[in-house]
mmCIF file of C-alpha atoms in Angstrom:
data_model
loop_
_atom_site.group_PDB
_atom_site.id
_atom_site.type_symbol
_atom_site.label_atom_id
_atom_site.label_comp_id
_atom_site.label_asym_id
_atom_site.label_seq_id
_atom_site.Cartn_x
_atom_site.Cartn_y
_atom_site.Cartn_z
ATOM 1 C CA UNK A 1 29.525 -31.782 -107.042
ATOM 2 C CA UNK A 2 32.954 -31.263 -105.506
ATOM 3 C CA UNK A 3 35.390 -34.166 -105.748
ATOM 4 C CA UNK A 4 38.368 -34.603 -103.440
ATOM 5 C CA UNK A 5 40.995 -37.298 -102.892
ATOM 6 C CA UNK A 6 41.160 -41.005 -103.553
ATOM 7 C CA UNK A 7 41.718 -43.964 -101.247
ATOM 8 C CA UNK A 8 44.626 -43.813 -98.824
ATOM 9 C CA UNK A 9 44.952 -47.571 -98.377
ATOM 10 C CA UNK A 10 45.719 -49.897 -101.232
ATOM 11 C CA UNK A 11 43.287 -52.735 -101.698
ATOM 12 C CA UNK A 12 43.199 -55.206 -104.562
ATOM 13 C CA UNK A 13 41.410 -53.570 -107.505
ATOM 14 C CA UNK A 14 38.481 -55.229 -109.210
ATOM 15 C CA UNK A 15 39.639 -57.323 -112.128
ATOM 16 C CA UNK A 16 36.432 -56.527 -113.984
ATOM 17 C CA UNK A 17 34.021 -58.987 -115.495
ATOM 18 C CA UNK A 18 30.985 -60.431 -113.785
ATOM 19 C CA UNK A 19 30.078 -58.956 -110.384
ATOM 20 C CA UNK A 20 29.335 -62.514 -109.197
ATOM 21 C CA UNK A 21 31.843 -65.187 -110.065
ATOM 22 C CA UNK A 22 33.240 -68.432 -108.713
ATOM 23 C CA UNK A 23 36.985 -68.538 -108.267
ATOM 24 C CA UNK A 24 39.302 -71.476 -108.965
ATOM 25 C CA UNK A 25 39.380 -72.120 -105.202
ATOM 26 C CA UNK A 26 35.627 -72.733 -105.214
ATOM 27 C CA UNK A 27 34.797 -69.514 -103.344
ATOM 28 C CA UNK A 28 32.194 -67.212 -104.875
ATOM 29 C CA UNK A 29 33.211 -63.541 -104.956
ATOM 30 C CA UNK A 30 30.673 -60.749 -105.152
ATOM 31 C CA UNK A 31 31.934 -57.302 -106.104
ATOM 32 C CA UNK A 32 28.778 -55.520 -107.328
ATOM 33 C CA UNK A 33 26.773 -53.326 -104.962
ATOM 34 C CA UNK A 34 23.295 -54.687 -105.670
ATOM 35 C CA UNK A 35 24.591 -58.245 -105.754
ATOM 36 C CA UNK A 36 26.451 -57.812 -102.442
ATOM 37 C CA UNK A 37 23.400 -56.300 -100.789
ATOM 38 C CA UNK A 38 21.272 -59.184 -102.032
ATOM 39 C CA UNK A 39 23.624 -61.701 -100.390
ATOM 40 C CA UNK A 40 23.678 -59.758 -97.120
ATOM 41 C CA UNK A 41 19.881 -59.605 -97.057
ATOM 42 C CA UNK A 42 19.344 -63.227 -98.051
ATOM 43 C CA UNK A 43 17.737 -65.554 -95.508
ATOM 44 C CA UNK A 44 19.260 -68.643 -97.135
ATOM 45 C CA UNK A 45 22.732 -67.883 -95.744
ATOM 46 C CA UNK A 46 24.564 -68.066 -92.420
ATOM 47 C CA UNK A 47 27.592 -66.287 -91.057
ATOM 48 C CA UNK A 48 31.013 -67.506 -92.167
ATOM 49 C CA UNK A 49 34.455 -66.193 -91.305
ATOM 50 C CA UNK A 50 35.031 -63.901 -88.299
ATOM 51 C CA UNK A 51 36.118 -66.923 -86.290
ATOM 52 C CA UNK A 52 32.727 -68.626 -86.552
ATOM 53 C CA UNK A 53 34.497 -71.971 -86.954
ATOM 54 C CA UNK A 54 35.908 -71.593 -83.452
ATOM 55 C CA UNK A 55 32.561 -70.605 -81.950
ATOM 56 C CA UNK A 56 30.945 -73.693 -83.472
ATOM 57 C CA UNK A 57 33.209 -75.831 -81.277
ATOM 58 C CA UNK A 58 31.544 -74.499 -78.115
ATOM 59 C CA UNK A 59 29.136 -76.834 -76.250
ATOM 60 C CA UNK A 60 25.603 -76.716 -77.618
ATOM 61 C CA UNK A 61 24.233 -75.500 -74.276
ATOM 62 C CA UNK A 62 26.349 -72.325 -74.566
ATOM 63 C CA UNK A 63 24.414 -69.413 -76.049
ATOM 64 C CA UNK A 64 26.359 -68.088 -79.046
ATOM 65 C CA UNK A 65 27.044 -64.350 -79.255
ATOM 66 C CA UNK A 66 24.543 -62.578 -81.484
ATOM 67 C CA UNK A 67 27.164 -62.062 -84.210
ATOM 68 C CA UNK A 68 27.341 -65.825 -84.733
ATOM 69 C CA UNK A 69 23.628 -66.622 -84.761
ATOM 70 C CA UNK A 70 21.168 -66.616 -87.620
ATOM 71 C CA UNK A 71 17.469 -67.128 -88.147
ATOM 72 C CA UNK A 72 14.424 -66.113 -86.069
ATOM 73 C CA UNK A 73 16.279 -66.195 -82.741
ATOM 74 C CA UNK A 74 18.913 -63.814 -84.018
ATOM 75 C CA UNK A 75 16.328 -61.456 -85.454
ATOM 76 C CA UNK A 76 14.428 -61.391 -82.142
ATOM 77 C CA UNK A 77 17.605 -60.620 -80.196
ATOM 78 C CA UNK A 78 18.402 -57.774 -82.564
ATOM 79 C CA UNK A 79 14.873 -56.432 -82.198
ATOM 80 C CA UNK A 80 15.135 -56.416 -78.420
ATOM 81 C CA UNK A 81 18.494 -54.627 -78.343
ATOM 82 C CA UNK A 82 17.725 -52.114 -81.115
ATOM 83 C CA UNK A 83 16.679 -49.519 -78.526
ATOM 84 C CA UNK A 84 20.297 -49.161 -77.380
ATOM 85 C CA UNK A 85 21.356 -47.900 -80.815
ATOM 86 C CA UNK A 86 18.632 -45.569 -82.085
ATOM 87 C CA UNK A 87 19.816 -42.109 -83.208
ATOM 88 C CA UNK A 88 17.713 -40.480 -80.489
ATOM 89 C CA UNK A 89 19.210 -42.617 -77.754
ATOM 90 C CA UNK A 90 22.709 -42.054 -79.102
ATOM 91 C CA UNK A 91 22.168 -38.301 -78.930
ATOM 92 C CA UNK A 92 20.486 -38.284 -75.518
ATOM 93 C CA UNK A 93 22.506 -40.953 -73.689
ATOM 94 C CA UNK A 94 25.974 -41.126 -75.246
ATOM 95 C CA UNK A 95 26.785 -37.682 -76.614
ATOM 96 C CA UNK A 96 27.715 -36.360 -73.157
ATOM 97 C CA UNK A 97 30.124 -39.277 -72.665
ATOM 98 C CA UNK A 98 31.683 -38.642 -76.066
ATOM 99 C CA UNK A 99 32.185 -34.929 -75.386
ATOM 100 C CA UNK A 100 33.599 -35.486 -71.910
ATOM 101 C CA UNK A 101 36.097 -38.134 -72.990
ATOM 102 C CA UNK A 102 37.086 -36.307 -76.184
ATOM 103 C CA UNK A 103 37.808 -33.113 -74.261
ATOM 104 C CA UNK A 104 39.833 -35.020 -71.678
ATOM 105 C CA UNK A 105 41.948 -36.614 -74.406
ATOM 106 C CA UNK A 106 42.472 -33.310 -76.193
ATOM 107 C CA UNK A 107 43.520 -31.648 -72.943
ATOM 108 C CA UNK A 108 46.696 -33.714 -73.217
ATOM 109 C CA UNK A 109 47.371 -32.227 -76.647
ATOM 110 C CA UNK A 110 46.715 -28.732 -75.311
ATOM 111 C CA UNK A 111 49.093 -29.287 -72.401
ATOM 112 C CA UNK A 112 51.910 -31.167 -74.124
ATOM 113 C CA UNK A 113 51.540 -29.935 -77.692
ATOM 114 C CA UNK A 114 51.265 -33.435 -79.180
ATOM 115 C CA UNK A 115 49.245 -36.624 -79.146
ATOM 116 C CA UNK A 116 49.007 -40.093 -80.627
ATOM 117 C CA UNK A 117 45.702 -40.351 -82.432
ATOM 118 C CA UNK A 118 45.371 -44.138 -82.176
ATOM 119 C CA UNK A 119 45.742 -43.934 -78.394
ATOM 120 C CA UNK A 120 43.278 -41.074 -77.992
ATOM 121 C CA UNK A 121 40.654 -42.552 -80.301
ATOM 122 C CA UNK A 122 40.897 -46.002 -78.723
ATOM 123 C CA UNK A 123 40.417 -44.530 -75.255
ATOM 124 C CA UNK A 124 37.338 -42.710 -76.537
ATOM 125 C CA UNK A 125 35.973 -45.840 -78.206
ATOM 126 C CA UNK A 126 36.461 -47.908 -75.041
ATOM 127 C CA UNK A 127 34.611 -45.389 -72.896
ATOM 128 C CA UNK A 128 31.684 -45.030 -75.289
ATOM 129 C CA UNK A 129 31.288 -48.736 -76.033
ATOM 130 C CA UNK A 130 31.665 -49.422 -72.316
ATOM 131 C CA UNK A 131 28.731 -47.107 -71.577
ATOM 132 C CA UNK A 132 26.546 -48.913 -74.128
ATOM 133 C CA UNK A 133 27.547 -52.405 -73.014
ATOM 134 C CA UNK A 134 27.754 -51.699 -69.304
ATOM 135 C CA UNK A 135 31.501 -52.221 -68.767
ATOM 136 C CA UNK A 136 31.717 -49.396 -66.268
ATOM 137 C CA UNK A 137 33.283 -51.098 -63.238
ATOM 138 C CA UNK A 138 36.494 -52.269 -64.908
ATOM 139 C CA UNK A 139 39.748 -52.539 -63.058
ATOM 140 C CA UNK A 140 42.682 -50.446 -64.382
ATOM 141 C CA UNK A 141 44.200 -51.752 -67.607
ATOM 142 C CA UNK A 142 41.144 -52.473 -69.754
ATOM 143 C CA UNK A 143 42.870 -51.213 -72.874
ATOM 144 C CA UNK A 144 45.753 -53.651 -72.538
ATOM 145 C CA UNK A 145 43.413 -56.544 -71.838
ATOM 146 C CA UNK A 146 41.327 -55.807 -74.912
ATOM 147 C CA UNK A 147 44.328 -55.336 -77.191
ATOM 148 C CA UNK A 148 45.745 -58.694 -76.078
ATOM 149 C CA UNK A 149 42.442 -60.400 -76.714
ATOM 150 C CA UNK A 150 41.697 -59.253 -80.250
ATOM 151 C CA UNK A 151 43.436 -61.700 -82.594
ATOM 152 C CA UNK A 152 46.014 -60.720 -85.156
ATOM 153 C CA UNK A 153 44.037 -62.785 -87.621
ATOM 154 C CA UNK A 154 40.858 -64.843 -87.625
ATOM 155 C CA UNK A 155 41.439 -68.502 -88.231
ATOM 156 C CA UNK A 156 40.408 -72.037 -87.382
ATOM 157 C CA UNK A 157 42.599 -72.959 -84.404
ATOM 158 C CA UNK A 158 42.619 -76.397 -82.888
ATOM 159 C CA UNK A 159 44.801 -79.089 -81.372
ATOM 160 C CA UNK A 160 46.086 -80.294 -84.730
ATOM 161 C CA UNK A 161 48.935 -77.792 -85.082
ATOM 162 C CA UNK A 162 51.442 -75.943 -82.926
ATOM 163 C CA UNK A 163 49.888 -72.650 -84.084
ATOM 164 C CA UNK A 164 46.436 -73.837 -83.039
ATOM 165 C CA UNK A 165 47.622 -74.963 -79.589
ATOM 166 C CA UNK A 166 49.419 -71.675 -78.980
ATOM 167 C CA UNK A 167 46.350 -69.714 -80.117
ATOM 168 C CA UNK A 168 44.046 -71.620 -77.774
ATOM 169 C CA UNK A 169 46.342 -71.223 -74.766
ATOM 170 C CA UNK A 170 46.843 -67.503 -75.399
ATOM 171 C CA UNK A 171 43.173 -66.788 -76.007
ATOM 172 C CA UNK A 172 42.003 -68.743 -72.976
ATOM 173 C CA UNK A 173 44.317 -66.620 -70.853
ATOM 174 C CA UNK A 174 43.066 -63.419 -72.491
ATOM 175 C CA UNK A 175 39.416 -64.420 -72.014
ATOM 176 C CA UNK A 176 40.079 -64.860 -68.308
ATOM 177 C CA UNK A 177 41.787 -61.472 -68.027
ATOM 178 C CA UNK A 178 38.812 -59.695 -69.609
ATOM 179 C CA UNK A 179 36.363 -61.707 -67.534
ATOM 180 C CA UNK A 180 37.998 -61.027 -64.162
ATOM 181 C CA UNK A 181 39.008 -57.455 -64.908
ATOM 182 C CA UNK A 182 35.949 -56.158 -66.726
ATOM 183 C CA UNK A 183 32.950 -58.436 -67.142
ATOM 184 C CA UNK A 184 32.694 -59.994 -63.686
ATOM 185 C CA UNK A 185 32.697 -56.642 -61.821
ATOM 186 C CA UNK A 186 30.038 -55.286 -64.188
ATOM 187 C CA UNK A 187 27.849 -58.381 -63.870
ATOM 188 C CA UNK A 188 28.093 -58.398 -60.076
ATOM 189 C CA UNK A 189 27.085 -54.720 -59.919
ATOM 190 C CA UNK A 190 24.080 -55.329 -62.158
ATOM 191 C CA UNK A 191 22.943 -58.408 -60.308
ATOM 192 C CA UNK A 192 22.565 -56.090 -57.327
ATOM 193 C CA UNK A 193 20.896 -53.336 -59.348
ATOM 194 C CA UNK A 194 19.909 -53.384 -62.998
ATOM 195 C CA UNK A 195 20.815 -50.451 -65.247
ATOM 196 C CA UNK A 196 19.805 -49.362 -68.717
ATOM 197 C CA UNK A 197 22.531 -51.168 -70.658
ATOM 198 C CA UNK A 198 23.268 -54.350 -72.580
ATOM 199 C CA UNK A 199 24.586 -56.402 -69.657
ATOM 200 C CA UNK A 200 21.408 -55.751 -67.657
ATOM 201 C CA UNK A 201 19.362 -56.800 -70.690
ATOM 202 C CA UNK A 202 21.349 -60.025 -70.985
ATOM 203 C CA UNK A 203 20.899 -60.773 -67.289
ATOM 204 C CA UNK A 204 17.161 -60.280 -67.665
ATOM 205 C CA UNK A 205 17.304 -62.804 -70.501
ATOM 206 C CA UNK A 206 18.867 -65.435 -68.248
ATOM 207 C CA UNK A 207 22.381 -65.342 -69.708
ATOM 208 C CA UNK A 208 25.254 -66.790 -67.707
ATOM 209 C CA UNK A 209 28.403 -64.821 -66.947
ATOM 210 C CA UNK A 210 30.280 -66.769 -69.636
ATOM 211 C CA UNK A 211 27.641 -65.979 -72.239
ATOM 212 C CA UNK A 212 27.721 -62.316 -71.247
ATOM 213 C CA UNK A 213 31.505 -62.365 -71.663
ATOM 214 C CA UNK A 214 31.065 -63.599 -75.241
ATOM 215 C CA UNK A 215 28.575 -60.873 -76.061
ATOM 216 C CA UNK A 216 30.743 -58.182 -74.466
ATOM 217 C CA UNK A 217 33.785 -59.190 -76.487
ATOM 218 C CA UNK A 218 31.745 -59.278 -79.687
ATOM 219 C CA UNK A 219 30.350 -55.797 -79.115
ATOM 220 C CA UNK A 220 33.762 -54.549 -77.985
ATOM 221 C CA UNK A 221 35.411 -55.698 -81.193
ATOM 222 C CA UNK A 222 32.683 -54.058 -83.284
ATOM 223 C CA UNK A 223 32.444 -50.857 -81.278
ATOM 224 C CA UNK A 224 35.995 -50.183 -80.189
ATOM 225 C CA UNK A 225 38.548 -51.390 -82.716
ATOM 226 C CA UNK A 226 36.674 -50.447 -85.894
ATOM 227 C CA UNK A 227 35.790 -46.987 -84.578
ATOM 228 C CA UNK A 228 39.391 -46.334 -83.609
ATOM 229 C CA UNK A 229 40.553 -47.154 -87.120
ATOM 230 C CA UNK A 230 37.891 -45.023 -88.756
ATOM 231 C CA UNK A 231 38.753 -41.997 -86.608
ATOM 232 C CA UNK A 232 42.342 -42.330 -87.787
ATOM 233 C CA UNK A 233 41.327 -42.798 -91.419
ATOM 234 C CA UNK A 234 39.027 -39.771 -91.410
ATOM 235 C CA UNK A 235 41.683 -37.623 -89.735
ATOM 236 C CA UNK A 236 44.252 -38.751 -92.306
ATOM 237 C CA UNK A 237 41.996 -37.677 -95.165
ATOM 238 C CA UNK A 238 41.237 -34.323 -93.539
ATOM 239 C CA UNK A 239 44.837 -33.546 -92.657
ATOM 240 C CA UNK A 240 45.887 -34.394 -96.208
ATOM 241 C CA UNK A 241 43.347 -32.265 -98.091
ATOM 242 C CA UNK A 242 43.136 -28.577 -97.197
ATOM 243 C CA UNK A 243 39.967 -28.012 -99.236
ATOM 244 C CA UNK A 244 38.189 -30.961 -97.623
ATOM 245 C CA UNK A 245 39.313 -29.853 -94.164
ATOM 246 C CA UNK A 246 38.060 -26.316 -94.795
ATOM 247 C CA UNK A 247 34.699 -27.728 -95.825
ATOM 248 C CA UNK A 248 34.572 -29.921 -92.713
ATOM 249 C CA UNK A 249 35.423 -27.034 -90.399
ATOM 250 C CA UNK A 250 32.811 -24.759 -91.972
ATOM 251 C CA UNK A 251 30.004 -27.331 -92.017
ATOM 252 C CA UNK A 252 27.270 -27.933 -89.457
ATOM 253 C CA UNK A 253 26.934 -31.384 -87.886
ATOM 254 C CA UNK A 254 24.872 -32.931 -90.742
ATOM 255 C CA UNK A 255 27.369 -31.539 -93.249
ATOM 256 C CA UNK A 256 30.307 -32.980 -91.313
ATOM 257 C CA UNK A 257 28.517 -36.325 -91.046
ATOM 258 C CA UNK A 258 28.074 -36.378 -94.829
ATOM 259 C CA UNK A 259 31.833 -35.982 -95.231
ATOM 260 C CA UNK A 260 32.525 -38.786 -92.769
ATOM 261 C CA UNK A 261 30.012 -41.072 -94.473
ATOM 262 C CA UNK A 262 31.687 -40.515 -97.828
ATOM 263 C CA UNK A 263 35.122 -41.222 -96.363
ATOM 264 C CA UNK A 264 33.705 -44.437 -94.947
ATOM 265 C CA UNK A 265 32.176 -45.412 -98.301
ATOM 266 C CA UNK A 266 35.560 -44.957 -99.918
ATOM 267 C CA UNK A 267 37.498 -46.568 -97.062
ATOM 268 C CA UNK A 268 35.348 -49.205 -95.309
ATOM 269 C CA UNK A 269 37.153 -50.413 -92.202
ATOM 270 C CA UNK A 270 36.108 -54.008 -92.863
ATOM 271 C CA UNK A 271 36.534 -54.757 -96.536
ATOM 272 C CA UNK A 272 35.185 -58.289 -96.661
ATOM 273 C CA UNK A 273 32.353 -60.320 -95.162
ATOM 274 C CA UNK A 274 31.599 -63.986 -95.648
ATOM 275 C CA UNK A 275 28.427 -66.022 -95.840
ATOM 276 C CA UNK A 276 27.664 -69.681 -96.506
ATOM 277 C CA UNK A 277 24.539 -70.619 -98.428
ATOM 278 C CA UNK A 278 22.015 -72.987 -96.852
ATOM 279 C CA UNK A 279 19.895 -73.260 -99.990
ATOM 280 C CA UNK A 280 20.356 -72.307 -103.654
ATOM 281 C CA UNK A 281 20.662 -68.526 -103.859
ATOM 282 C CA UNK A 282 19.677 -66.657 -107.024
ATOM 283 C CA UNK A 283 21.526 -63.400 -107.591
ATOM 284 C CA UNK A 284 21.576 -60.786 -110.328
ATOM 285 C CA UNK A 285 24.818 -60.083 -112.102
ATOM 286 C CA UNK A 286 25.656 -63.374 -113.756
ATOM 287 C CA UNK A 287 26.833 -61.749 -116.969
ATOM 288 C CA UNK A 288 26.886 -58.623 -119.099
ATOM 289 C CA UNK A 289 23.146 -58.820 -119.660
ATOM 290 C CA UNK A 290 21.509 -56.602 -116.970
ATOM 291 C CA UNK A 291 18.731 -59.155 -116.616
ATOM 292 C CA UNK A 292 21.044 -62.120 -116.196
ATOM 293 C CA UNK A 293 21.033 -64.168 -113.009
ATOM 294 C CA UNK A 294 23.369 -66.675 -111.422
ATOM 295 C CA UNK A 295 22.510 -69.338 -108.872
ATOM 296 C CA UNK A 296 24.911 -70.117 -106.045
ATOM 297 C CA UNK A 297 24.311 -73.698 -104.860
ATOM 298 C CA UNK A 298 23.668 -74.619 -101.222
ATOM 299 C CA UNK A 299 26.719 -75.106 -99.024
ATOM 300 C CA UNK A 300 28.924 -72.664 -100.948
ATOM 301 C CA UNK A 301 31.165 -70.001 -99.426
ATOM 302 C CA UNK A 302 30.654 -66.403 -100.601
ATOM 303 C CA UNK A 303 33.152 -63.574 -100.202
ATOM 304 C CA UNK A 304 31.339 -60.222 -100.200
ATOM 305 C CA UNK A 305 33.911 -57.634 -101.225
ATOM 306 C CA UNK A 306 32.582 -54.457 -99.625
ATOM 307 C CA UNK A 307 35.526 -52.321 -100.681
ATOM 308 C CA UNK A 308 34.777 -53.124 -104.319
ATOM 309 C CA UNK A 309 30.995 -52.968 -104.055
ATOM 310 C CA UNK A 310 31.284 -49.439 -102.653
ATOM 311 C CA UNK A 311 32.953 -48.399 -105.932
ATOM 312 C CA UNK A 312 30.201 -49.781 -108.152
ATOM 313 C CA UNK A 313 29.364 -46.857 -110.452
ATOM 314 C CA UNK A 314 25.932 -48.346 -111.172
ATOM 315 C CA UNK A 315 24.972 -47.485 -107.592
ATOM 316 C CA UNK A 316 27.322 -44.765 -106.337
ATOM 317 C CA UNK A 317 27.512 -42.718 -109.529
ATOM 318 C CA UNK A 318 30.322 -41.181 -111.519
ATOM 319 C CA UNK A 319 33.944 -41.119 -110.387
ATOM 320 C CA UNK A 320 33.309 -43.639 -107.614
ATOM 321 C CA UNK A 321 36.996 -43.730 -106.705
ATOM 322 C CA UNK A 322 36.926 -40.070 -105.660
ATOM 323 C CA UNK A 323 35.646 -38.626 -102.407
ATOM 324 C CA UNK A 324 32.463 -36.649 -103.050
ATOM 325 C CA UNK A 325 30.393 -35.795 -99.930
ATOM 326 C CA UNK A 326 26.668 -35.810 -100.618
ATOM 327 C CA UNK A 327 27.063 -37.722 -103.875
ATOM 328 C CA UNK A 328 23.750 -38.870 -105.380
ATOM 329 C CA UNK A 329 23.308 -42.590 -104.768
ATOM 330 C CA UNK A 330 20.901 -45.010 -106.419
ATOM 331 C CA UNK A 331 17.545 -45.478 -104.741
ATOM 332 C CA UNK A 332 17.821 -47.462 -101.533
ATOM 333 C CA UNK A 333 21.577 -47.060 -101.138
ATOM 334 C CA UNK A 334 22.873 -45.317 -98.020
ATOM 335 C CA UNK A 335 25.595 -42.673 -98.016
ATOM 336 C CA UNK A 336 28.243 -44.978 -96.434
ATOM 337 C CA UNK A 337 27.521 -47.674 -98.997
ATOM 338 C CA UNK A 338 27.782 -51.139 -97.496
ATOM 339 C CA UNK A 339 30.450 -50.166 -94.963
ATOM 340 C CA UNK A 340 28.155 -51.081 -92.060
ATOM 341 C CA UNK A 341 26.971 -54.222 -93.840
ATOM 342 C CA UNK A 342 23.286 -54.843 -94.539
ATOM 343 C CA UNK A 343 20.527 -57.259 -93.746
ATOM 344 C CA UNK A 344 20.078 -59.099 -90.464
ATOM 345 C CA UNK A 345 23.702 -58.624 -89.420
ATOM 346 C CA UNK A 346 24.006 -54.949 -90.305
ATOM 347 C CA UNK A 347 26.112 -53.148 -87.713
ATOM 348 C CA UNK A 348 23.707 -51.663 -85.135
ATOM 349 C CA UNK A 349 26.214 -49.052 -83.968
ATOM 350 C CA UNK A 350 26.403 -46.930 -87.117
ATOM 351 C CA UNK A 351 24.932 -43.835 -85.448
ATOM 352 C CA UNK A 352 27.303 -44.221 -82.503
ATOM 353 C CA UNK A 353 30.403 -44.561 -84.681
ATOM 354 C CA UNK A 354 29.601 -41.533 -86.835
ATOM 355 C CA UNK A 355 28.697 -39.228 -83.952
ATOM 356 C CA UNK A 356 31.664 -40.380 -81.877
ATOM 357 C CA UNK A 357 34.030 -39.695 -84.771
ATOM 358 C CA UNK A 358 32.561 -36.248 -85.400
ATOM 359 C CA UNK A 359 32.541 -35.242 -81.735
ATOM 360 C CA UNK A 360 36.235 -36.029 -81.514
ATOM 361 C CA UNK A 361 37.434 -34.725 -84.878
ATOM 362 C CA UNK A 362 35.420 -31.497 -84.830
ATOM 363 C CA UNK A 363 37.152 -30.640 -81.553
ATOM 364 C CA UNK A 364 40.548 -31.812 -82.710
ATOM 365 C CA UNK A 365 40.436 -29.613 -85.810
ATOM 366 C CA UNK A 366 39.226 -26.665 -83.765
ATOM 367 C CA UNK A 367 42.572 -26.595 -81.948
ATOM 368 C CA UNK A 368 44.607 -23.622 -83.235
ATOM 369 C CA UNK A 369 47.702 -24.751 -85.094
ATOM 370 C CA UNK A 370 46.887 -28.462 -85.117
ATOM 371 C CA UNK A 371 48.762 -30.428 -87.765
ATOM 372 C CA UNK A 372 49.797 -33.984 -88.547
ATOM 373 C CA UNK A 373 53.412 -34.634 -87.577
ATOM 374 C CA UNK A 374 53.620 -38.225 -88.853
ATOM 375 C CA UNK A 375 51.143 -40.122 -91.008
ATOM 376 C CA UNK A 376 49.891 -43.548 -89.936
ATOM 377 C CA UNK A 377 51.442 -46.826 -90.931
ATOM 378 C CA UNK A 378 49.087 -49.108 -92.838
ATOM 379 C CA UNK A 379 48.519 -52.725 -91.885
ATOM 380 C CA UNK A 380 45.805 -55.252 -92.727
ATOM 381 C CA UNK A 381 43.971 -58.132 -91.105
ATOM 382 C CA UNK A 382 43.708 -60.464 -94.066
ATOM 383 C CA UNK A 383 40.735 -62.525 -92.898
ATOM 384 C CA UNK A 384 38.334 -59.572 -93.010
ATOM 385 C CA UNK A 385 40.506 -57.257 -95.136
ATOM 386 C CA UNK A 386 40.396 -54.556 -92.453
ATOM 387 C CA UNK A 387 43.012 -51.875 -92.103
ATOM 388 C CA UNK A 388 44.979 -50.781 -89.051
ATOM 389 C CA UNK A 389 46.460 -47.297 -88.861
ATOM 390 C CA UNK A 390 48.893 -46.899 -85.953
ATOM 391 C CA UNK A 391 51.429 -44.116 -85.723
ATOM 392 C CA UNK A 392 49.492 -40.976 -86.661
ATOM 393 C CA UNK A 393 50.751 -38.207 -84.380
ATOM 394 C CA UNK A 394 49.477 -34.663 -84.121
ATOM 395 C CA UNK A 395 51.234 -31.555 -82.845
ATOM 396 C CA UNK A 396 50.363 -27.938 -82.196
ATOM 397 C CA UNK A 397 52.390 -25.489 -84.261
ATOM 398 C CA UNK A 398 55.041 -23.827 -82.151
ATOM 399 C CA UNK A 399 55.048 -26.605 -79.543
ATOM 400 C CA UNK A 400 57.518 -29.462 -79.211
#
């Protein structure tokens, strides 16, 4: 098997020891692959982190976005919306949008000789996610509205601190901008005539405009921001490794997808997920003995360290820190590792993200003379340990 580069972003290395351990702060940290997957698949847990503390403050009559729900109701909602994300639907309904938008963005590079990858990939992600959600009647400026909305960090704002008051005021204003500029026009159009998209489905389910706004923002965060960052990460790896780029250019679509999946295993956009136990949870990995178990009591907070679990040699094989497309994984483990999560809250848009990234990058790297002029800057959102990669610019050789 061919091995290529290592991680481009620095994340805290695993200190070794037990793959399940309780820290001095009382938080349980899970760094093993099988152990992390067991937590994500457990039914005796609920979502934690990702701003769930803020959502819990909403009135009880307000339907929570699907990201923040658990149990039978959540599973039924996921079942009903699964049809929007099947590989067949992605290919038949969204590929044309991806190709059209990607070509339009790359036309700028062809004409001017340069482009900012974060801008191009975010525009692509907005258009594709908008087609899935139904945000197709937006007023000009959707990108700015979305960028203002997404928080710099996820926290527990409130009226007990100046930071909390400022956060609430700013976010209330941003919610209104997205509602009036994007969600309200889409809802009004679909009240007149339903379409085959998420907003129409939510209207059929009796959701209010405010509840639809919450769902739209949840799906937008998952489908726009994370995809933008992964496009930039994959491009960075390909620009920086001539052998890997040659393999990508020569491969068919499944071969290119395998490369992207391995980049994602090595560099998950979101590095950390959190759960809180609702009952005692028995997990493997309590010690050096392979048969050992550890029990996490009810009411405990668990940090699932995806970026470490994806390097677990027990599951991903030898040299886990190196990029190896098509590497043999343990039975039941997917090529991207746990980068899309697992269990009831597994990201439904995996097929969309991978195809969208390949549609764009395969065309970008087909441009004669394309090269990276400046690498991205690396930033992190600490709450979910996700990276941000602004600043990657591309140019065509011989153009200014």
